[in-house]
PDB file of C-alpha atoms in Angstrom:
ATOM      1  CA  MET Y  17     138.653  -0.011 137.906  1.00  0.00           C
ATOM      2  CA  GLU Y  18     139.663  -2.015 140.998  1.00  0.00           C
ATOM      3  CA  GLY Y  19     139.773  -5.244 138.986  1.00  0.00           C
ATOM      4  CA  LEU Y  20     141.942  -3.608 136.348  1.00  0.00           C
ATOM      5  CA  VAL Y  21     144.375  -2.316 138.958  1.00  0.00           C
ATOM      6  CA  ALA Y  22     144.566  -5.760 140.557  1.00  0.00           C
ATOM      7  CA  SER Y  23     145.500  -7.317 137.206  1.00  0.00           C
ATOM      8  CA  LEU Y  24     148.132  -4.666 136.493  1.00  0.00           C
ATOM      9  CA  THR Y  25     149.837  -5.301 139.846  1.00  0.00           C
ATOM     10  CA  SER Y  26     149.378  -9.066 140.068  1.00  0.00           C
ATOM     11  CA  THR Y  27     152.003 -11.741 140.640  1.00  0.00           C
ATOM     12  CA  ASN Y  28     151.621 -12.797 136.996  1.00  0.00           C
ATOM     13  CA  MET Y  29     152.547  -9.286 135.914  1.00  0.00           C
ATOM     14  CA  VAL Y  30     155.615  -9.282 138.164  1.00  0.00           C
ATOM     15  CA  GLU Y  31     156.729 -12.572 136.616  1.00  0.00           C
ATOM     16  CA  ALA Y  32     156.134 -11.248 133.096  1.00  0.00           C
ATOM     17  CA  ILE Y  33     158.223  -8.173 133.881  1.00  0.00           C
ATOM     18  CA  ALA Y  34     161.092 -10.334 135.132  1.00  0.00           C
ATOM     19  CA  SER Y  35     160.930 -12.461 131.974  1.00  0.00           C
ATOM     20  CA  GLU Y  36     161.028  -9.432 129.676  1.00  0.00           C
ATOM     21  CA  ARG Y  37     163.923  -7.889 131.605  1.00  0.00           C
ATOM     22  CA  THR Y  38     165.843 -11.134 131.196  1.00  0.00           C
ATOM     23  CA  ARG Y  39     165.125 -11.163 127.453  1.00  0.00           C
ATOM     24  CA  LEU Y  40     166.323  -7.585 126.963  1.00  0.00           C
ATOM     25  CA  ALA Y  41     169.423  -8.123 129.083  1.00  0.00           C
ATOM     26  CA  GLY Y  42     170.196 -11.245 127.063  1.00  0.00           C
ATOM     27  CA  GLN Y  43     170.397  -9.077 123.935  1.00  0.00           C
ATOM     28  CA  GLY Y  44     173.348  -7.181 125.341  1.00  0.00           C
ATOM     29  CA  LEU Y  45     171.508  -4.016 126.367  1.00  0.00           C
ATOM     30  CA  ALA Y  46     172.983  -2.076 129.278  1.00  0.00           C
ATOM     31  CA  LEU Y  47     171.291  -2.487 132.663  1.00  0.00           C
ATOM     32  CA  ALA Y  48     170.313   1.201 132.695  1.00  0.00           C
ATOM     33  CA  THR Y  49     168.587   0.725 129.335  1.00  0.00           C
ATOM     34  CA  VAL Y  50     166.751  -2.372 130.596  1.00  0.00           C
ATOM     35  CA  ASP Y  51     165.665  -0.508 133.747  1.00  0.00           C
ATOM     36  CA  ALA Y  52     164.185   2.298 131.641  1.00  0.00           C
ATOM     37  CA  LEU Y  53     162.565   0.138 128.956  1.00  0.00           C
ATOM     38  CA  CYS Y  54     161.126  -2.432 131.363  1.00  0.00           C
ATOM     39  CA  PRO Y  55     160.976  -0.911 134.854  1.00  0.00           C
ATOM     40  CA  LYS Y  56     160.351  -3.043 137.922  1.00  0.00           C
ATOM     41  CA  MET Y  57     156.885  -3.160 139.443  1.00  0.00           C
ATOM     42  CA  GLU Y  58     157.548  -0.617 142.197  1.00  0.00           C
ATOM     43  CA  ALA Y  59     158.378   2.021 139.576  1.00  0.00           C
ATOM     44  CA  ARG Y  60     155.032   1.452 137.800  1.00  0.00           C
ATOM     45  CA  LEU Y  61     152.642   1.918 140.702  1.00  0.00           C
ATOM     46  CA  HIS Y  62     152.341   5.716 140.495  1.00  0.00           C
ATOM     47  CA  ALA Y  63     151.052   5.588 136.908  1.00  0.00           C
ATOM     48  CA  VAL Y  64     148.538   2.884 137.830  1.00  0.00           C
ATOM     49  CA  GLU Y  65     147.249   5.149 140.612  1.00  0.00           C
ATOM     50  CA  ILE Y  66     146.824   7.983 138.099  1.00  0.00           C
ATOM     51  CA  LEU Y  67     144.819   5.714 135.801  1.00  0.00           C
ATOM     52  CA  ALA Y  68     142.648   4.574 138.711  1.00  0.00           C
ATOM     53  CA  SER Y  69     141.817   8.222 139.478  1.00  0.00           C
ATOM     54  CA  CYS Y  70     140.531   8.790 135.929  1.00  0.00           C
ATOM     55  CA  ASP Y  71     137.368   6.726 136.299  1.00  0.00           C
ATOM     56  CA  SER Y  72     135.058   9.692 136.707  1.00  0.00           C
ATOM     57  CA  VAL Y  73     133.806  12.199 134.160  1.00  0.00           C
ATOM     58  CA  GLU Y  74     134.009  14.830 136.896  1.00  0.00           C
ATOM     59  CA  LYS Y  75     137.387  16.459 136.333  1.00  0.00           C
ATOM     60  CA  ASP Y  76     139.655  17.373 139.206  1.00  0.00           C
ATOM     61  CA  VAL Y  77     140.855  20.831 138.141  1.00  0.00           C
ATOM     62  CA  SER Y  78     143.991  20.440 140.233  1.00  0.00           C
ATOM     63  CA  LYS Y  79     145.270  17.820 137.798  1.00  0.00           C
ATOM     64  CA  GLY Y  80     145.433  20.240 134.886  1.00  0.00           C
ATOM     65  CA  ARG Y  81     144.923  19.015 131.324  1.00  0.00           C
ATOM     66  CA  LEU Y  82     145.084  15.209 131.312  1.00  0.00           C
ATOM     67  CA  VAL Y  83     146.276  13.630 128.056  1.00  0.00           C
ATOM     68  CA  ALA Y  84     146.257   9.919 127.214  1.00  0.00           C
ATOM     69  CA  ILE Y  85     148.871   8.719 124.724  1.00  0.00           C
ATOM     70  CA  VAL Y  86     148.415   5.231 123.300  1.00  0.00           C
ATOM     71  CA  GLY Y  87     151.697   3.533 122.430  1.00  0.00           C
ATOM     72  CA  GLY Y  88     155.081   3.266 124.105  1.00  0.00           C
ATOM     73  CA  GLY Y  89     157.265   3.244 121.003  1.00  0.00           C
ATOM     74  CA  LEU Y  90     159.425   6.071 119.683  1.00  0.00           C
ATOM     75  CA  SER Y  91     156.484   8.238 118.628  1.00  0.00           C
ATOM     76  CA  GLY Y  92     154.427   7.681 121.771  1.00  0.00           C
ATOM     77  CA  CYS Y  93     157.333   8.422 124.094  1.00  0.00           C
ATOM     78  CA  GLU Y  94     158.272  11.572 122.182  1.00  0.00           C
ATOM     79  CA  ALA Y  95     154.663  12.771 122.329  1.00  0.00           C
ATOM     80  CA  ALA Y  96     154.563  12.118 126.074  1.00  0.00           C
ATOM     81  CA  ARG Y  97     157.861  13.931 126.529  1.00  0.00           C
ATOM     82  CA  LEU Y  98     156.636  16.992 124.621  1.00  0.00           C
ATOM     83  CA  HIS Y  99     153.348  17.120 126.537  1.00  0.00           C
ATOM     84  CA  ALA Y 100     155.237  16.912 129.825  1.00  0.00           C
ATOM     85  CA  ALA Y 101     157.505  19.755 128.709  1.00  0.00           C
ATOM     86  CA  GLU Y 102     154.392  21.848 127.970  1.00  0.00           C
ATOM     87  CA  GLY Y 103     152.987  21.223 131.447  1.00  0.00           C
ATOM     88  CA  ALA Y 104     150.241  18.764 130.530  1.00  0.00           C
ATOM     89  CA  SER Y 105     149.654  15.696 132.685  1.00  0.00           C
ATOM     90  CA  GLY Y 106     150.241  13.006 130.098  1.00  0.00           C
ATOM     91  CA  ILE Y 107     149.700   9.327 130.802  1.00  0.00           C
ATOM     92  CA  GLY Y 108     150.928   6.625 128.441  1.00  0.00           C
ATOM     93  CA  LEU Y 109     148.966   3.446 127.728  1.00  0.00           C
ATOM     94  CA  GLU Y 110     151.143   0.605 126.410  1.00  0.00           C
ATOM     95  CA  LYS Y 111     149.752  -2.867 125.694  1.00  0.00           C
ATOM     96  CA  ARG Y 112     153.114  -4.580 126.221  1.00  0.00           C
ATOM     97  CA  ILE Y 113     154.979  -4.603 129.504  1.00  0.00           C
ATOM     98  CA  ALA Y 114     157.875  -2.551 128.176  1.00  0.00           C
ATOM     99  CA  TYR Y 115     158.670   0.467 126.043  1.00  0.00           C
ATOM    100  CA  GLY Y 116     160.274   0.246 122.625  1.00  0.00           C
ATOM    101  CA  GLY Y 117     157.567  -0.840 120.210  1.00  0.00           C
ATOM    102  CA  VAL Y 118     158.853  -2.706 117.170  1.00  0.00           C
ATOM    103  CA  TRP Y 119     162.434  -1.804 118.037  1.00  0.00           C
ATOM    104  CA  ALA Y 120     162.200  -3.910 121.195  1.00  0.00           C
ATOM    105  CA  THR Y 121     160.170  -6.753 119.716  1.00  0.00           C
ATOM    106  CA  THR Y 122     160.721  -7.362 116.001  1.00  0.00           C
ATOM    107  CA  ALA Y 123     163.766  -5.384 114.899  1.00  0.00           C
ATOM    108  CA  ASN Y 124     166.787  -7.594 114.331  1.00  0.00           C
ATOM    109  CA  THR Y 125     170.398  -7.120 115.357  1.00  0.00           C
ATOM    110  CA  ALA Y 126     171.273  -5.521 111.999  1.00  0.00           C
ATOM    111  CA  SER Y 127     168.285  -3.151 111.876  1.00  0.00           C
ATOM    112  CA  ARG Y 128     169.085   0.499 111.357  1.00  0.00           C
ATOM    113  CA  VAL Y 129     167.028   3.637 110.952  1.00  0.00           C
ATOM    114  CA  GLN Y 130     167.113   3.737 107.158  1.00  0.00           C
ATOM    115  CA  VAL Y 131     166.018   7.318 106.753  1.00  0.00           C
ATOM    116  CA  ASP Y 132     167.885  10.585 106.565  1.00  0.00           C
ATOM    117  CA  PRO Y 133     170.108  10.500 109.655  1.00  0.00           C
ATOM    118  CA  VAL Y 134     168.804  13.846 110.888  1.00  0.00           C
ATOM    119  CA  SER Y 135     165.404  12.174 111.316  1.00  0.00           C
ATOM    120  CA  PHE Y 136     166.699  10.286 114.327  1.00  0.00           C
ATOM    121  CA  ARG Y 137     169.245  12.345 116.206  1.00  0.00           C
ATOM    122  CA  PRO Y 138     169.079  13.396 119.822  1.00  0.00           C
ATOM    123  CA  LEU Y 139     167.393  16.782 119.937  1.00  0.00           C
ATOM    124  CA  HIS Y 140     170.336  18.152 121.902  1.00  0.00           C
ATOM    125  CA  ASP Y 141     172.907  16.822 119.412  1.00  0.00           C
ATOM    126  CA  SER Y 142     174.071  19.583 117.068  1.00  0.00           C
ATOM    127  CA  SER Y 143     177.387  17.984 116.105  1.00  0.00           C
ATOM    128  CA  PRO Y 144     178.082  17.855 112.355  1.00  0.00           C
ATOM    129  CA  LEU Y 145     177.259  14.682 110.475  1.00  0.00           C
ATOM    130  CA  PRO Y 146     180.265  12.668 109.276  1.00  0.00           C
ATOM    131  CA  ASP Y 147     181.283  12.700 105.631  1.00  0.00           C
ATOM    132  CA  ASP Y 148     180.089   9.842 103.454  1.00  0.00           C
ATOM    133  CA  ASP Y 149     182.250   6.761 103.717  1.00  0.00           C
ATOM    134  CA  GLU Y 150     182.257   4.691 100.526  1.00  0.00           C
ATOM    135  CA  SER Y 151     183.493   1.667 102.482  1.00  0.00           C
ATOM    136  CA  ASP Y 152     180.337   1.819 104.610  1.00  0.00           C
ATOM    137  CA  PRO Y 153     177.458   2.246 102.131  1.00  0.00           C
ATOM    138  CA  PHE Y 154     174.797   2.342 104.831  1.00  0.00           C
ATOM    139  CA  GLY Y 155     176.674   4.902 106.862  1.00  0.00           C
ATOM    140  CA  SER Y 156     177.692   4.315 110.462  1.00  0.00           C
ATOM    141  CA  PHE Y 157     175.659   7.392 111.412  1.00  0.00           C
ATOM    142  CA  TYR Y 158     172.464   5.450 110.721  1.00  0.00           C
ATOM    143  CA  ARG Y 159     171.333   4.406 114.176  1.00  0.00           C
ATOM    144  CA  SER Y 160     171.349   0.711 115.020  1.00  0.00           C
ATOM    145  CA  ARG Y 161     168.725  -1.082 117.098  1.00  0.00           C
ATOM    146  CA  ALA Y 162     170.924  -0.782 120.185  1.00  0.00           C
ATOM    147  CA  ASP Y 163     171.468   2.947 119.520  1.00  0.00           C
ATOM    148  CA  VAL Y 164     167.724   3.520 119.155  1.00  0.00           C
ATOM    149  CA  LEU Y 165     166.865   1.721 122.385  1.00  0.00           C
ATOM    150  CA  ASP Y 166     169.679   3.380 124.338  1.00  0.00           C
ATOM    151  CA  GLN Y 167     168.526   6.811 123.172  1.00  0.00           C
ATOM    152  CA  LEU Y 168     164.906   5.984 123.930  1.00  0.00           C
ATOM    153  CA  ALA Y 169     165.861   4.863 127.434  1.00  0.00           C
ATOM    154  CA  SER Y 170     167.716   8.134 127.981  1.00  0.00           C
ATOM    155  CA  ASP Y 171     164.689  10.160 126.840  1.00  0.00           C
ATOM    156  CA  ILE Y 172     162.376   8.129 129.094  1.00  0.00           C
ATOM    157  CA  GLU Y 173     164.558   8.784 132.117  1.00  0.00           C
ATOM    158  CA  GLY Y 174     165.056  12.443 131.263  1.00  0.00           C
ATOM    159  CA  ALA Y 175     161.319  13.115 131.038  1.00  0.00           C
ATOM    160  CA  ASN Y 176     160.375  10.812 133.961  1.00  0.00           C
ATOM    161  CA  LEU Y 177     157.915   8.965 131.715  1.00  0.00           C
ATOM    162  CA  ILE Y 178     157.926   5.775 133.821  1.00  0.00           C
ATOM    163  CA  ALA Y 179     155.913   7.521 136.535  1.00  0.00           C
ATOM    164  CA  ARG Y 180     153.250   8.309 133.908  1.00  0.00           C
ATOM    165  CA  THR Y 181     153.044   5.111 131.839  1.00  0.00           C
ATOM    166  CA  VAL Y 182     150.700   2.178 132.434  1.00  0.00           C
ATOM    167  CA  PHE Y 183     151.914  -1.077 130.883  1.00  0.00           C
ATOM    168  CA  GLY Y 184     149.930  -4.180 130.003  1.00  0.00           C
ATOM    169  CA  VAL Y 185     146.785  -2.267 129.096  1.00  0.00           C
ATOM    170  CA  HIS Y 186     145.230  -1.737 125.667  1.00  0.00           C
ATOM    171  CA  VAL Y 187     142.488   0.531 124.353  1.00  0.00           C
ATOM    172  CA  GLU Y 188     139.336  -1.233 123.183  1.00  0.00           C
ATOM    173  CA  SER Y 189     137.253   1.806 122.272  1.00  0.00           C
ATOM    174  CA  PHE Y 190     136.713   5.470 123.024  1.00  0.00           C
ATOM    175  CA  ASP Y 191     133.888   7.996 122.823  1.00  0.00           C
ATOM    176  CA  HIS Y 192     133.447  11.711 123.374  1.00  0.00           C
ATOM    177  CA  THR Y 193     131.531  12.902 126.411  1.00  0.00           C
ATOM    178  CA  ASP Y 194     129.008  15.725 126.419  1.00  0.00           C
ATOM    179  CA  ASP Y 195     131.497  18.117 127.986  1.00  0.00           C
ATOM    180  CA  GLY Y 196     134.205  17.530 125.378  1.00  0.00           C
ATOM    181  CA  LYS Y 197     136.297  14.919 127.159  1.00  0.00           C
ATOM    182  CA  VAL Y 198     137.187  11.450 125.913  1.00  0.00           C
ATOM    183  CA  ALA Y 199     135.947   8.310 127.668  1.00  0.00           C
ATOM    184  CA  VAL Y 200     138.386   5.500 126.937  1.00  0.00           C
ATOM    185  CA  THR Y 201     137.642   1.815 127.522  1.00  0.00           C
ATOM    186  CA  VAL Y 202     140.866   0.111 128.570  1.00  0.00           C
ATOM    187  CA  ALA Y 203     141.399  -3.589 129.143  1.00  0.00           C
ATOM    188  CA  VAL Y 204     143.996  -6.162 130.157  1.00  0.00           C
ATOM    189  CA  ASP Y 205     144.653  -9.613 128.731  1.00  0.00           C
ATOM    190  CA  ASP Y 206     142.380 -11.405 131.201  1.00  0.00           C
ATOM    191  CA  GLY Y 207     139.401  -9.447 129.837  1.00  0.00           C
ATOM    192  CA  THR Y 208     139.019  -7.012 132.712  1.00  0.00           C
ATOM    193  CA  CYS Y 209     137.832  -3.624 131.413  1.00  0.00           C
ATOM    194  CA  ALA Y 210     137.381  -0.156 132.837  1.00  0.00           C
ATOM    195  CA  ILE Y 211     136.586   3.338 131.582  1.00  0.00           C
ATOM    196  CA  ALA Y 212     139.007   6.217 132.071  1.00  0.00           C
ATOM    197  CA  VAL Y 213     138.267   9.826 131.139  1.00  0.00           C
ATOM    198  CA  PHE Y 214     140.821  12.208 129.623  1.00  0.00           C
ATOM    199  CA  ASP Y 215     140.867  15.676 128.084  1.00  0.00           C
ATOM    200  CA  GLU Y 216     142.709  14.444 124.997  1.00  0.00           C
ATOM    201  CA  LEU Y 217     143.550  11.108 123.375  1.00  0.00           C
ATOM    202  CA  HIS Y 218     146.522  10.588 121.070  1.00  0.00           C
ATOM    203  CA  ILE Y 219     147.018   7.284 119.248  1.00  0.00           C
ATOM    204  CA  ARG Y 220     150.623   6.550 118.266  1.00  0.00           C
ATOM    205  CA  THR Y 221     150.785   2.825 117.670  1.00  0.00           C
ATOM    206  CA  GLY Y 222     152.692   2.638 114.369  1.00  0.00           C
ATOM    207  CA  SER Y 223     152.294   0.017 111.653  1.00  0.00           C
ATOM    208  CA  LEU Y 224     155.728  -1.337 110.751  1.00  0.00           C
ATOM    209  CA  THR Y 225     154.796  -4.909 111.638  1.00  0.00           C
ATOM    210  CA  ASP Y 226     151.811  -4.951 109.274  1.00  0.00           C
ATOM    211  CA  HIS Y 227     153.125  -6.736 106.173  1.00  0.00           C
ATOM    212  CA  VAL Y 228     149.794  -7.528 104.498  1.00  0.00           C
ATOM    213  CA  GLY Y 229     150.808  -5.579 101.400  1.00  0.00           C
ATOM    214  CA  GLY Y 230     153.934  -7.660 100.757  1.00  0.00           C
ATOM    215  CA  ALA Y 231     153.672 -11.025  99.019  1.00  0.00           C
ATOM    216  CA  THR Y 232     149.883 -10.875  99.245  1.00  0.00           C
ATOM    217  CA  ALA Y 233     149.841  -7.788  97.014  1.00  0.00           C
ATOM    218  CA  LEU Y 234     151.568  -9.849  94.335  1.00  0.00           C
ATOM    219  CA  GLY Y 235     148.859 -12.485  94.511  1.00  0.00           C
ATOM    220  CA  LEU Y 236     151.175 -14.918  96.291  1.00  0.00           C
ATOM    221  CA  ASP Y 237     150.583 -17.089  99.301  1.00  0.00           C
ATOM    222  CA  ASP Y 238     152.425 -20.007 100.867  1.00  0.00           C
ATOM    223  CA  VAL Y 239     150.675 -22.492  98.563  1.00  0.00           C
ATOM    224  CA  SER Y 240     150.945 -20.827  95.165  1.00  0.00           C
ATOM    225  CA  PHE Y 241     154.417 -19.415  95.780  1.00  0.00           C
ATOM    226  CA  GLY Y 242     156.046 -22.656  96.856  1.00  0.00           C
ATOM    227  CA  GLY Y 243     158.981 -20.868  98.445  1.00  0.00           C
ATOM    228  CA  LYS Y 244     159.653 -19.289 101.771  1.00  0.00           C
ATOM    229  CA  VAL Y 245     158.048 -15.962 102.644  1.00  0.00           C
ATOM    230  CA  ALA Y 246     160.132 -14.253 105.336  1.00  0.00           C
ATOM    231  CA  ARG Y 247     159.475 -10.913 106.945  1.00  0.00           C
ATOM    232  CA  GLY Y 248     163.136 -10.088 107.400  1.00  0.00           C
ATOM    233  CA  ILE Y 249     162.707  -9.003 110.994  1.00  0.00           C
ATOM    234  CA  ALA Y 250     163.616 -10.429 114.389  1.00  0.00           C
ATOM    235  CA  ASP Y 251     166.518 -12.321 112.787  1.00  0.00           C
ATOM    236  CA  ASP Y 252     164.138 -14.733 111.057  1.00  0.00           C
ATOM    237  CA  VAL Y 253     166.419 -15.176 108.031  1.00  0.00           C
ATOM    238  CA  ALA Y 254     169.877 -16.723 108.271  1.00  0.00           C
ATOM    239  CA  SER Y 255     172.378 -15.508 105.679  1.00  0.00           C
ATOM    240  CA  SER Y 256     173.109 -19.125 104.778  1.00  0.00           C
ATOM    241  CA  GLU Y 257     169.527 -19.466 103.513  1.00  0.00           C
ATOM    242  CA  LEU Y 258     170.154 -16.769 100.908  1.00  0.00           C
ATOM    243  CA  ALA Y 259     173.295 -18.277  99.392  1.00  0.00           C
ATOM    244  CA  ASP Y 260     172.780 -19.193  95.705  1.00  0.00           C
ATOM    245  CA  ALA Y 261     169.042 -18.527  96.051  1.00  0.00           C
ATOM    246  CA  ASP Y 262     166.641 -16.435  94.009  1.00  0.00           C
ATOM    247  CA  VAL Y 263     165.418 -13.710  96.343  1.00  0.00           C
ATOM    248  CA  VAL Y 264     162.682 -11.105  95.970  1.00  0.00           C
ATOM    249  CA  ILE Y 265     162.615  -8.208  98.427  1.00  0.00           C
ATOM    250  CA  VAL Y 266     159.358  -6.274  98.567  1.00  0.00           C
ATOM    251  CA  GLY Y 267     159.532  -2.900 100.293  1.00  0.00           C
ATOM    252  CA  LEU Y 268     162.201  -1.158 102.314  1.00  0.00           C
ATOM    253  CA  GLY Y 269     161.557   0.108 105.810  1.00  0.00           C
ATOM    254  CA  ALA Y 270     163.375   0.450 109.097  1.00  0.00           C
ATOM    255  CA  PHE Y 271     164.239  -3.254 108.950  1.00  0.00           C
TER     256      PHE Y 271
END
């Protein structure tokens, strides 16, 4: 576990954090949102200490029920928030160095939550939904990428999740122990591994960036198709490319 902790608090990690903060700030996000999504190193140390204390199967009863939640996207953060509200000691494990999942990495500037608007509303927001506006077919009440990340940042701060999230670590495997706990093998990019033991393990990693079923499902690849296959995320398609072109759109998700 000592090697893992050293990697998570190394100079390389500090530099990576600074780079990600610069990237997020460059997208026009408010400083408070950047601070919550990609906290500075000093704010991360408490969670690393918690992880380091989980290297023994012998449970410290003073810690209460210890829950590991894999994933720092919308679902993972909401799960961590709910566990904290119920009194469980939840710890998040996020392979990137920031929260946000696909909304912080691959969503583009025009991305909106294209589901019923009540599916993504602040839990404390009981205000009535606006009437349909025919001039805005997508509806301004559908949350944009910036709205999603701002709300996520607010939830992170409100539930003090930063003190219980370890960044830059991914789960390689897990197994149940004889006394009903879960032994989780965690690792960092340099290959350093360690085993941490929890009472529960929740995996909330999503799948929106998995596009295997798209053009491939139609029997197409870059050679036989002869055209451009774009994923439509992270602003990888310029509107000028679509002018006077034959376009096939496969699937409709949050992007």
